[in-house]
Coordinates of C-alpha atoms in Angstrom, one line a residue:
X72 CA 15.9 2.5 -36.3
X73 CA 15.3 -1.0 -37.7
X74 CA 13.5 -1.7 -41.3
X75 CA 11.3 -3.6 -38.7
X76 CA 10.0 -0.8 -36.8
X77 CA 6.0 0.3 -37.3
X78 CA 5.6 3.1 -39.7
X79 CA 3.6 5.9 -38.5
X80 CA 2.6 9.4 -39.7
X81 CA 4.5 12.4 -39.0
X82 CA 3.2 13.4 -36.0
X83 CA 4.2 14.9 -32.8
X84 CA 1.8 12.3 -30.5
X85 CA 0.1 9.1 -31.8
X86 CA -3.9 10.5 -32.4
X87 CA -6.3 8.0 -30.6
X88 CA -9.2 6.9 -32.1
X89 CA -12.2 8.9 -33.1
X90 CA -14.6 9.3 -29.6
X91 CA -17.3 7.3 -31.2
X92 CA -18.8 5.4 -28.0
X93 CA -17.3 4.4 -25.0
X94 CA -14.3 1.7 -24.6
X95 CA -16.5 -1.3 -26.4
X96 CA -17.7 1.3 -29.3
X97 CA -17.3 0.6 -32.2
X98 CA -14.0 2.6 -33.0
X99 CA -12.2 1.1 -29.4
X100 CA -13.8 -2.1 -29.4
X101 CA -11.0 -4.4 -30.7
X102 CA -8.1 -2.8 -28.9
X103 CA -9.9 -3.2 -25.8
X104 CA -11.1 -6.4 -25.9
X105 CA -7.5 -7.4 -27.0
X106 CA -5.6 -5.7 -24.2
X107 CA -8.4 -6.8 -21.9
X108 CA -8.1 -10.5 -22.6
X109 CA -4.1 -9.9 -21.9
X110 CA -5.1 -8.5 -18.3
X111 CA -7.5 -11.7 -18.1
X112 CA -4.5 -14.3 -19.5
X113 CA -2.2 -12.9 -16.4
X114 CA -5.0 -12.7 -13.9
X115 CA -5.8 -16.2 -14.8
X116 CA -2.3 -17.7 -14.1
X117 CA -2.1 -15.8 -11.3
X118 CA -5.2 -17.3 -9.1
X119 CA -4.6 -20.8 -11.3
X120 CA -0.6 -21.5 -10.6
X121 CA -1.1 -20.9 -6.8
X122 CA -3.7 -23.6 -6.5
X123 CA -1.2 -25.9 -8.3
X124 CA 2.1 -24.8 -6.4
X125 CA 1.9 -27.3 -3.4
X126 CA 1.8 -30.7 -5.8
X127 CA 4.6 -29.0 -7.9
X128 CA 6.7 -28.5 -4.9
X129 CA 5.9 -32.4 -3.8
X130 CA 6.4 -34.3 -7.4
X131 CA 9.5 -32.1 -8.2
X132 CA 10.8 -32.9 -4.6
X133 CA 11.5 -29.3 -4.0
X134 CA 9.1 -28.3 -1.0
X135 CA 12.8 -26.1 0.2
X136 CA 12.3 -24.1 -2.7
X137 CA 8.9 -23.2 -2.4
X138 CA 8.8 -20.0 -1.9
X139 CA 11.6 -19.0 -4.3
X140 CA 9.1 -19.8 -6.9
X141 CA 6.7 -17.4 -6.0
X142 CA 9.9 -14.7 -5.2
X143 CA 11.2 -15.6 -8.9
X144 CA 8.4 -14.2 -10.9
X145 CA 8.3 -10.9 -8.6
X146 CA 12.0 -10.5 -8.6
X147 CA 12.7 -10.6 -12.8
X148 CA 9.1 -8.8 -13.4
X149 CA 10.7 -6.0 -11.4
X150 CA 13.2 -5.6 -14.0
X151 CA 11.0 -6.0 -16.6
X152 CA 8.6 -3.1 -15.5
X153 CA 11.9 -0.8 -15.8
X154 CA 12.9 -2.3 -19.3
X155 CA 9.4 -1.9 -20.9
X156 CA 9.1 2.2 -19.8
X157 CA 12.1 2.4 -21.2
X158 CA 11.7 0.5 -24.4
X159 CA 8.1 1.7 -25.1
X160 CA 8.7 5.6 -24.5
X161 CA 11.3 5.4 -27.0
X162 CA 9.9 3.1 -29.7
X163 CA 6.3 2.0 -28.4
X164 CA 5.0 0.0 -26.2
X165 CA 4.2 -2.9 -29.4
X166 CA 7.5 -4.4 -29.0
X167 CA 7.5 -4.8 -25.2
X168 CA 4.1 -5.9 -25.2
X169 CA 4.8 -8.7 -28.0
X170 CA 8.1 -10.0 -26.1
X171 CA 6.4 -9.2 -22.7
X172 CA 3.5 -11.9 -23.9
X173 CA 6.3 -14.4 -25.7
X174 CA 8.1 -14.3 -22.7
X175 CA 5.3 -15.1 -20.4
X176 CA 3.9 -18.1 -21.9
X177 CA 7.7 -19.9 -22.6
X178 CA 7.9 -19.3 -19.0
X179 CA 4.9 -21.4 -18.9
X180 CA 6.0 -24.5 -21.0
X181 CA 9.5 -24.2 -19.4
X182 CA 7.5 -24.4 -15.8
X183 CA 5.4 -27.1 -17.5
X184 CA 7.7 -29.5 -18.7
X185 CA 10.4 -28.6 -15.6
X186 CA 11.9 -32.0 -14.5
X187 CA 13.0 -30.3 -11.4
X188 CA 12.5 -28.0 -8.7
X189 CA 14.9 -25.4 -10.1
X190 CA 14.0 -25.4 -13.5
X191 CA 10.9 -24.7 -12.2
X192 CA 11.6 -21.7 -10.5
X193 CA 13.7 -20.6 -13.8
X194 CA 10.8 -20.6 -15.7
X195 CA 8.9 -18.9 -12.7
X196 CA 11.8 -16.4 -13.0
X197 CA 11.1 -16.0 -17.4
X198 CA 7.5 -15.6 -16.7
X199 CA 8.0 -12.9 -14.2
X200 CA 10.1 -11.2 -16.7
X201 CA 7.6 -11.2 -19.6
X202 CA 4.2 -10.3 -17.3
X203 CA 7.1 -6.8 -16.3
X204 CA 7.1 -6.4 -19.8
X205 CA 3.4 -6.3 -20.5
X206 CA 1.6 -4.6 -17.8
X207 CA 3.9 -1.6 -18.2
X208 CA 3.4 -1.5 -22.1
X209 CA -0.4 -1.9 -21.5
X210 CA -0.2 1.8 -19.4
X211 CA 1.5 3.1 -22.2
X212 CA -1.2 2.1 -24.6
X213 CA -3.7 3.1 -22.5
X214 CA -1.9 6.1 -22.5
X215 CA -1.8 6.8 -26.4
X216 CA -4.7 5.2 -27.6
X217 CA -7.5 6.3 -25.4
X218 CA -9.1 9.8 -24.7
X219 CA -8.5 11.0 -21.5
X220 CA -12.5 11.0 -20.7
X221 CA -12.1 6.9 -21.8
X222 CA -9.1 5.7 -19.1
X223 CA -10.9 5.4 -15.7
X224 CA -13.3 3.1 -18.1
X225 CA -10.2 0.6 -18.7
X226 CA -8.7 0.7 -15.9
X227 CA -12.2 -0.3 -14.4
X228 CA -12.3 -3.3 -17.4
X229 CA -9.1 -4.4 -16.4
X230 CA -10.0 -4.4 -12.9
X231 CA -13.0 -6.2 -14.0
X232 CA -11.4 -8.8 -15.6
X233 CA -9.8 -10.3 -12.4
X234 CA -13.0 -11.3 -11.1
X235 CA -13.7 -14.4 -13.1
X236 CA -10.0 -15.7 -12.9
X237 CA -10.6 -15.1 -9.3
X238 CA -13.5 -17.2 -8.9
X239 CA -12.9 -19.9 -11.6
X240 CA -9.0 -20.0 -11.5
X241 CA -8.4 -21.8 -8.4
X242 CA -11.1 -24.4 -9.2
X243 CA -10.6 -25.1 -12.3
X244 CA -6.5 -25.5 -11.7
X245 CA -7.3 -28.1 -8.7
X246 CA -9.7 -30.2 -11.0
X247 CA -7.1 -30.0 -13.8
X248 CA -3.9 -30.5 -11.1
X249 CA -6.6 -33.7 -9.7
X250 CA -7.3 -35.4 -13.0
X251 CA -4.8 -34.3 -15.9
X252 CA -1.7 -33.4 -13.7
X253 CA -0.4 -30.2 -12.5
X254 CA 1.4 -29.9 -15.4
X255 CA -1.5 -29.2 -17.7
X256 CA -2.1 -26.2 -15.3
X257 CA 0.7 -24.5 -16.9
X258 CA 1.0 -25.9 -19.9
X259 CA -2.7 -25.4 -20.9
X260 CA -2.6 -21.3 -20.3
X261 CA 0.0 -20.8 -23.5
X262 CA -2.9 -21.5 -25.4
X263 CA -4.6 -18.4 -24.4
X264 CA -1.7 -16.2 -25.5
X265 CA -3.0 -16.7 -29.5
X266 CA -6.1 -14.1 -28.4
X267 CA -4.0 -11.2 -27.5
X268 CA -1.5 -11.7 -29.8
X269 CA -4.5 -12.4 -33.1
X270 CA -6.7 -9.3 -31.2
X271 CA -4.6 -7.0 -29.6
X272 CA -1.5 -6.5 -31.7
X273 CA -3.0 -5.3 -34.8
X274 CA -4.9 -2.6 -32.7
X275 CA -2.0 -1.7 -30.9
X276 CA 0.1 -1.2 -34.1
X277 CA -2.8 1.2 -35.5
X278 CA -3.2 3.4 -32.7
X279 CA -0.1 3.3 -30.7
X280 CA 2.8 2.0 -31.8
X281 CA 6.2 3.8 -32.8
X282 CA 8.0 6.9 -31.1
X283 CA 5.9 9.5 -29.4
X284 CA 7.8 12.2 -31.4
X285 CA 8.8 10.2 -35.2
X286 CA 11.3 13.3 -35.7
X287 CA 13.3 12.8 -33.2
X288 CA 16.4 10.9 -33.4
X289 CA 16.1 7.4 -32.0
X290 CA 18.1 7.3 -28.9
X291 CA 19.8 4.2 -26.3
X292 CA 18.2 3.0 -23.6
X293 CA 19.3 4.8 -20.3
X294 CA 22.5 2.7 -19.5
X295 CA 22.0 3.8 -15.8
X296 CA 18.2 3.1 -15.2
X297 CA 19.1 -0.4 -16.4
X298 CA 21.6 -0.9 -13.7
X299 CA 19.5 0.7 -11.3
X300 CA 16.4 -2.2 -12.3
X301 CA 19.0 -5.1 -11.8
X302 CA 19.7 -3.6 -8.7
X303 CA 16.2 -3.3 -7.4
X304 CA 15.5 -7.3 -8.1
X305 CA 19.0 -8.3 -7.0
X306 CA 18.4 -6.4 -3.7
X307 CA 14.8 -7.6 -3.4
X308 CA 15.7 -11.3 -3.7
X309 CA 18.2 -10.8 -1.1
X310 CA 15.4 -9.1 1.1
X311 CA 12.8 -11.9 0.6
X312 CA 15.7 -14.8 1.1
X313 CA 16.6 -13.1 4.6
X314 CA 12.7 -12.9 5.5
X315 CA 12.5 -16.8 4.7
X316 CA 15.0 -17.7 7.1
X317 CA 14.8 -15.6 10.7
X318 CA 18.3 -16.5 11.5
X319 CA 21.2 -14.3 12.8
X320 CA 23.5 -14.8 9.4
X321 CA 20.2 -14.2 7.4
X322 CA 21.0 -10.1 9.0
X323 CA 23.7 -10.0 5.9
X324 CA 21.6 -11.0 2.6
X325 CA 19.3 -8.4 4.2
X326 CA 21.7 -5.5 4.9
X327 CA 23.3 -6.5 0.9
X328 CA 19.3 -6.1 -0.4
X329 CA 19.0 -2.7 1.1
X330 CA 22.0 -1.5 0.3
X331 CA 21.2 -2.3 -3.2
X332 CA 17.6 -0.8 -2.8
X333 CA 17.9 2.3 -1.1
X334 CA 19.7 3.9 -4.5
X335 CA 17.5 2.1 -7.1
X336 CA 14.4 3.3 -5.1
X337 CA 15.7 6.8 -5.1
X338 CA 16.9 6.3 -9.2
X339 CA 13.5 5.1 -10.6
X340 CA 10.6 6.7 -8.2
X341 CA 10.0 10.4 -9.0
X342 CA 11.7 12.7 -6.8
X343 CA 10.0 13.5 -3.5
X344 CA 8.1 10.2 -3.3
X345 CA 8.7 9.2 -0.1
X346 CA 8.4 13.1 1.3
X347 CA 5.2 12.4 0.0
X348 CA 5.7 15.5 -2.7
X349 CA 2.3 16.9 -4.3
X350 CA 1.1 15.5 -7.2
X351 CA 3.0 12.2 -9.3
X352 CA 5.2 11.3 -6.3
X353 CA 2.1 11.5 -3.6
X354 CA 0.4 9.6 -6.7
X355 CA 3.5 7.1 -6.8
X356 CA 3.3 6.7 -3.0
X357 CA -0.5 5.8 -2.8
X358 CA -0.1 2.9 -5.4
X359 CA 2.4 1.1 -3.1
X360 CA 0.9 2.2 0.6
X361 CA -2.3 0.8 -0.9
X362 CA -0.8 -2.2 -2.4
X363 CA 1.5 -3.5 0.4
X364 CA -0.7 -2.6 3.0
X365 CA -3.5 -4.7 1.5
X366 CA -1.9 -7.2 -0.1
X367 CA 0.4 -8.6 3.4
X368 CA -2.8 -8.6 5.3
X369 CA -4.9 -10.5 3.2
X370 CA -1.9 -13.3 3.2
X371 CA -2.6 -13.9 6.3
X372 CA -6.5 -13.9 6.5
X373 CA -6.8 -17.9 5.2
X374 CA -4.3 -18.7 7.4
X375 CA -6.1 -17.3 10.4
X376 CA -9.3 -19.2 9.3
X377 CA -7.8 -22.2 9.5
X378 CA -5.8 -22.5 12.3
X379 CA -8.0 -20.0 14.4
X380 CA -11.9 -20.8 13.8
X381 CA -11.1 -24.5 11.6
X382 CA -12.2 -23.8 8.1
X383 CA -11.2 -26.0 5.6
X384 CA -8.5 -24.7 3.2
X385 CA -11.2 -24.2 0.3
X386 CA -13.3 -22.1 2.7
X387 CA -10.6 -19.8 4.2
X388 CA -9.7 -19.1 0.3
X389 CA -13.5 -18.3 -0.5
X390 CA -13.8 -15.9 2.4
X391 CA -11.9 -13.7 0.0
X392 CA -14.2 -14.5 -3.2
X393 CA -16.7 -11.7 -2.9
X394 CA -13.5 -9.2 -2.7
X395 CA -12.9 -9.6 -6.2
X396 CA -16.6 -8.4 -7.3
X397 CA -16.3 -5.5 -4.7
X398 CA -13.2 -4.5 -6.5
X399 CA -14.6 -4.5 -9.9
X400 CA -17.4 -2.4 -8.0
X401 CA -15.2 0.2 -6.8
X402 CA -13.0 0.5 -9.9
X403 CA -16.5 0.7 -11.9
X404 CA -17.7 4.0 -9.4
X405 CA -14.4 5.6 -10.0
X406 CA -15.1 5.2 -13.9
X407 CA -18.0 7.5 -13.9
X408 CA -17.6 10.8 -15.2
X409 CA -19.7 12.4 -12.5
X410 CA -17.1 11.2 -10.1
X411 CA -14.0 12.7 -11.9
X412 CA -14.5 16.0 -9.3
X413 CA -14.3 14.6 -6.4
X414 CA -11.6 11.4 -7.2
X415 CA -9.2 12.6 -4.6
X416 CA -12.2 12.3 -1.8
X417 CA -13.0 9.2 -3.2
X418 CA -9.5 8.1 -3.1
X419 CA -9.0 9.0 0.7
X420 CA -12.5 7.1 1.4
X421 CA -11.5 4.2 -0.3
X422 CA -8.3 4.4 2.0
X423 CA -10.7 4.7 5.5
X424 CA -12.5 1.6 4.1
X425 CA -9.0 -0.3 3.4
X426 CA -7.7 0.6 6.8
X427 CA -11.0 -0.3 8.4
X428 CA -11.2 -3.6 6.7
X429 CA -7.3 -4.8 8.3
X430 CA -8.6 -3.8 11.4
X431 CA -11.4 -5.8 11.4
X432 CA -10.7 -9.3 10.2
X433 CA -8.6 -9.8 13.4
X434 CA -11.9 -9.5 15.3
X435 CA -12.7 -13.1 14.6
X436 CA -9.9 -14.3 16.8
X437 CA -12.4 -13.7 19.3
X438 CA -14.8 -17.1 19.7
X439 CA -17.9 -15.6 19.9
X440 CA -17.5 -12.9 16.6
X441 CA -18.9 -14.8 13.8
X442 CA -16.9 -16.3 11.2
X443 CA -17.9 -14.8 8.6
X444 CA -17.0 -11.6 9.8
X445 CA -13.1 -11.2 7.8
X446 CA -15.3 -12.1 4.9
X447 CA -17.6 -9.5 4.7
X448 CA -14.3 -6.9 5.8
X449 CA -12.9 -7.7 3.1
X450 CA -15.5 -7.5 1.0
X451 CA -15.3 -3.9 2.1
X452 CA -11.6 -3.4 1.7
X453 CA -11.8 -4.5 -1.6
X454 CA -14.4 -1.9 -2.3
X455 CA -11.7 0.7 -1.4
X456 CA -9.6 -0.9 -3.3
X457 CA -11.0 -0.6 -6.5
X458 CA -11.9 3.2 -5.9
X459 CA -8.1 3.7 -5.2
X460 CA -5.8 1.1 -7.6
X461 CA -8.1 2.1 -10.6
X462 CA -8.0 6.2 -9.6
X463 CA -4.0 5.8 -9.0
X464 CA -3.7 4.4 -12.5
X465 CA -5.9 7.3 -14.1
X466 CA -4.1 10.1 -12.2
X467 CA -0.8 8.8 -13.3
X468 CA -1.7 9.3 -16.7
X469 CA -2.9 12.3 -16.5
X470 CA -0.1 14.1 -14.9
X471 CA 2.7 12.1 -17.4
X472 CA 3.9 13.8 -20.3
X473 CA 3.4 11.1 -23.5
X474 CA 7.3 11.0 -23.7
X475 CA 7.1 9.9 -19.8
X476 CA 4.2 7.5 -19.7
X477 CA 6.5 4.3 -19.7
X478 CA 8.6 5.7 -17.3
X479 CA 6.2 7.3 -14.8
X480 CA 4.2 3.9 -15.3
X481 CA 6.6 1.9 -14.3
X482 CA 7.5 3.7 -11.0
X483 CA 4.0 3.1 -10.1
X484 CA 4.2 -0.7 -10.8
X485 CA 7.6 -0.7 -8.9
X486 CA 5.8 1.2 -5.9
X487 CA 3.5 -1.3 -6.0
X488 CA 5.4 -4.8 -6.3
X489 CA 7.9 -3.0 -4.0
X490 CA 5.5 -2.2 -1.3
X491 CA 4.3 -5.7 -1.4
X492 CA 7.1 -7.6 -0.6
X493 CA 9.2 -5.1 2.3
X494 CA 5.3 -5.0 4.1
X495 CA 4.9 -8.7 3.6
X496 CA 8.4 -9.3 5.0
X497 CA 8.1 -6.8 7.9
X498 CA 4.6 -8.7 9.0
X499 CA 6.4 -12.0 8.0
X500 CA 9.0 -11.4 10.3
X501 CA 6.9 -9.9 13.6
X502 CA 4.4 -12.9 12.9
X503 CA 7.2 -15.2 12.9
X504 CA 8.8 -13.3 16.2
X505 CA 5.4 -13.8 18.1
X506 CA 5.3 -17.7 17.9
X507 CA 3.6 -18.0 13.9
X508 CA 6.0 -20.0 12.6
X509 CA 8.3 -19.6 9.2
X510 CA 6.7 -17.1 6.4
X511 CA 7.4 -17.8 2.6
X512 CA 5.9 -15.6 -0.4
X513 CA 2.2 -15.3 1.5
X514 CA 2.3 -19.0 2.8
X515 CA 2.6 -19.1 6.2
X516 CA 3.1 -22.8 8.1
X517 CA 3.7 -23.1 11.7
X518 CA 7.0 -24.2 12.8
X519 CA 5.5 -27.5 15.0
X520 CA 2.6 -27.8 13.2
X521 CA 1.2 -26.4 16.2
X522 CA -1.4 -23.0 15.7
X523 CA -0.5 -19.8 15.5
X524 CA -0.5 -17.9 18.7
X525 CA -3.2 -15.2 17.9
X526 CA -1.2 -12.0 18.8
X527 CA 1.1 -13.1 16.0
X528 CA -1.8 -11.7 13.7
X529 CA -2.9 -8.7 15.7
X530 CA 0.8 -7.9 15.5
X531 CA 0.4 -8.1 11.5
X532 CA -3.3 -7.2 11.2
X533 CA -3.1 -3.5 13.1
X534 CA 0.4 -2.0 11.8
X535 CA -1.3 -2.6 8.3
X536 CA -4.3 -0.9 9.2
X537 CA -1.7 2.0 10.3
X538 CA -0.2 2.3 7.2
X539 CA -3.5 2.0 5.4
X540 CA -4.3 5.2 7.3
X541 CA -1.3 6.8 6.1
X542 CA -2.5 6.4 2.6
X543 CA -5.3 8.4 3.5
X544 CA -3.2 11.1 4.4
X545 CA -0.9 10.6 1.5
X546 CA -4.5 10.8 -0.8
X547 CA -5.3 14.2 0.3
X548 CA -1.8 15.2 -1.5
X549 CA -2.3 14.3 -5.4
X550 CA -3.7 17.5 -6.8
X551 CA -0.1 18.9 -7.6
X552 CA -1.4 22.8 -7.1
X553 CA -2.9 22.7 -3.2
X554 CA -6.5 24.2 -2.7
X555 CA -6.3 28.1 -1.9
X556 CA -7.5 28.8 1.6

């Protein structure tokens, strides 16, 4: 072990702080505010950088390689996710979380000072790779630090903190991208990175950092889960470039991306998840049936706005807006203790509500159904949401070992990211099939510029709402012990 490493006492698990209060008492209060204000600094790039993306793709001349720099940060943040379990089971999650947030804002000035399209998309790629890094550590720290009665609070902060990103991000990146330059947008965030790293790291080294067992000898990272993570963002690289291009050669870069997946899947999600096991792997499952299901729908809702009903860009993209204060609602009901009985209820409700929300939206292909109707959906579908993402994360915890809270928490993140791109490429692909045009990393255009013919949503719209309903099913299977009849 290096002269580097944190000391820490001689004890079998880190001990968490003294229960005095709730996450903002006065024993948690400055680890949660620091790891909170990390969540915030990535929520904030994300709904800022997206708002920015099309002038970036213009100035830099690069408009071909659009969507690889949305596909870049997903790709090396997959590999990242892996690394981090790995690195902070064995020696903490203080290290992964400090590179994790170093990497993530020299991503940023690299993306920021990029003279061209592919440096660009290389600095997307180093920022994927550090935000991997942290949100795994930040699990593990939740993890170690907190009392079990204290997580579903967090995990309800964290949701929390996406809602002002979500709201202020995008306008506050297009009056900076209108009157400074887009490259301020990226530029400007590094400056954030000095509050986690002044706040949170200190916390983190008091409560949470170093081996879960001090004894034990230190060992190597797992040579074969490492190869398994390139694998995974090797093969979903190739996935996403075949779903950009609909052509007949674009059939092998998709057959080389599953044949890389299917083995990493099966290496790095607990056995059984896709049989849908009791317990962790039904848990596993949820996060990305959830996720993807969600997540490729609501790619599509401004897009059906706009070229359905003729909102203006800005109003297609605030339909969503309420979404984000519904989902801080449902992670906030999930947080209560009186709830704690009946999460797995909750969980499958929150599913219904998801499911119900996909199906809806489409209803305003219909003239006469008001336009507002996808918003208020998804208003609702948020609400879900929040009950479900939020319960996954607490469930996850509480069935990991503390040697195994990196790992496990890194399947869940991989569910999730993974879910997200083969459902967004599956409904990319039968939108593009049914006359929508070419689909790239949630930005859909219309091949003539002409609109979308409306089945090629109701052919997205519903199969989510399917799945959405399978997660219902799969929520009925997390309590690892079935009910006795």
């Amino acid at each position: 072990m290096s002269a580097l490493e944190p000391r820490v006492p001689q004890r079998s698990v880190p001990v968490p702080l003294q229960p005095q209060g709730g996450i903002l008492g006065s024993a948690y209060r400055t680890l949660s505010i620091g790891v909170i204000s990390v969540i915030f600094l990535i929520a904030f790039e994300a709904t800022a950088v997206g708002t920015a993306m099309p002038v970036v793709a213009r100035e830099l001349e690069g408009v071909g390689l659009y969507a690889f720099a949305f596909s870049a940060y997903f790709t090396t943040s997959l590999f990242g996710m892996v690394l981090s379990g790995q690195w902070a089971d064995r020696q903490g999650p203080l290290r992964p979380l400090t590179v994790g947030i170093g990497a993530f804002a020299a991503g940023l000035v690299f993306a920021g000072t990029a003279g061209d399209m592919w440096v660009f998309v290389l600095g997307r790629a180093v920022q994927g790779f550090g935000g991997g890094l942290v949100i795994v550590a930040l699990y593990v720290v939740v993890s170690r630090a907190y009392e079990e009665r204290l997580r579903p609070a967090i995990m309800a902060a964290f949701a929390a903190s996406w809602v002002v990103p979500s709201i202020v991000g995008p306008l506050a990146s297009g009056s900076v991208t209108e009157h400074l330059g887009w490259r301020w947008v990226f530029l400007g965030i590094p400056v954030l990175v000095v509050v986690p790293l002044v706040v949170a790291l200190p916390a983190i080294r008091r409560t949470a950092s170093g081996p879960v067992d001090p004894d034990a000898p230190p060992t190597a990272l797992d040579g074969r889960r490492i190869r398994l993570a390139f694998g995974i963002s090797v093969g979903v690289g190739l996935l996403q470039y075949a779903a950009q291009d609909l052509r007949w050669l674009s059939l092998l870069p998709a057959v080389a991306g599953a044949a890389l997946l299917v083995p990493a899947v099966r290496g790095l999600l607990p056995r059984g998840t896709y049989l849908a096991r009791r317990g962790l792997p039904s848990v596993v499952l949820l996060r990305g049936v959830a996720a993807g299901s969600f997540i490729a729908a609501e790619s599509f809702v401004p897009l059906m706005l706009v070229t359905q009903r003729g909102l203006s860009p800005t109003l297609a993209g605030f339909s969503l807006a309420a979404g984000g204060v519904t989902w801080a609602g449902g992670s906030w009901l999930q947080s209560k203790g009186w709830m704690a009985p009946y999460r797995e209820r909750l969980m499958v409700a929150g599913m219904v509500l998801v499911a119900f929300a996909i199906a809806t939206a489409p209803a305003v292909l219909i003239e006469s159904v008001p336009v507002w109707t996808p918003a208020a959906a998804w208003a609702v579908g948020c609400l879900g949401m929040g009950l479900v993402i939020g319960s996954t994360s607490v469930l996850l915890l509480k069935l990991s070992a503390p040697q195994e809270a990196g790992a496990n928490s890194a399947a869940l993140q991989i569910s999730d990211a993974l879910a997200n791109v083969v459902l967004l490429a599956a409904g990319g692909a039968a939108f593009a099939a049914l006359g929508g045009g070419a689909v790239g990393a949630a930005h859909t255009v219309a091949a003539d510029g002409a609109a979308p013919h409306p089945a090629a949503f109701v052919v997205v719209f519903l199969p989510m709402a399917c799945v959405a309903l399978v997660g219902a099913w799969v929520a009925t299977r997390l309590d690892p012990v079935p009910d006795s009849a």
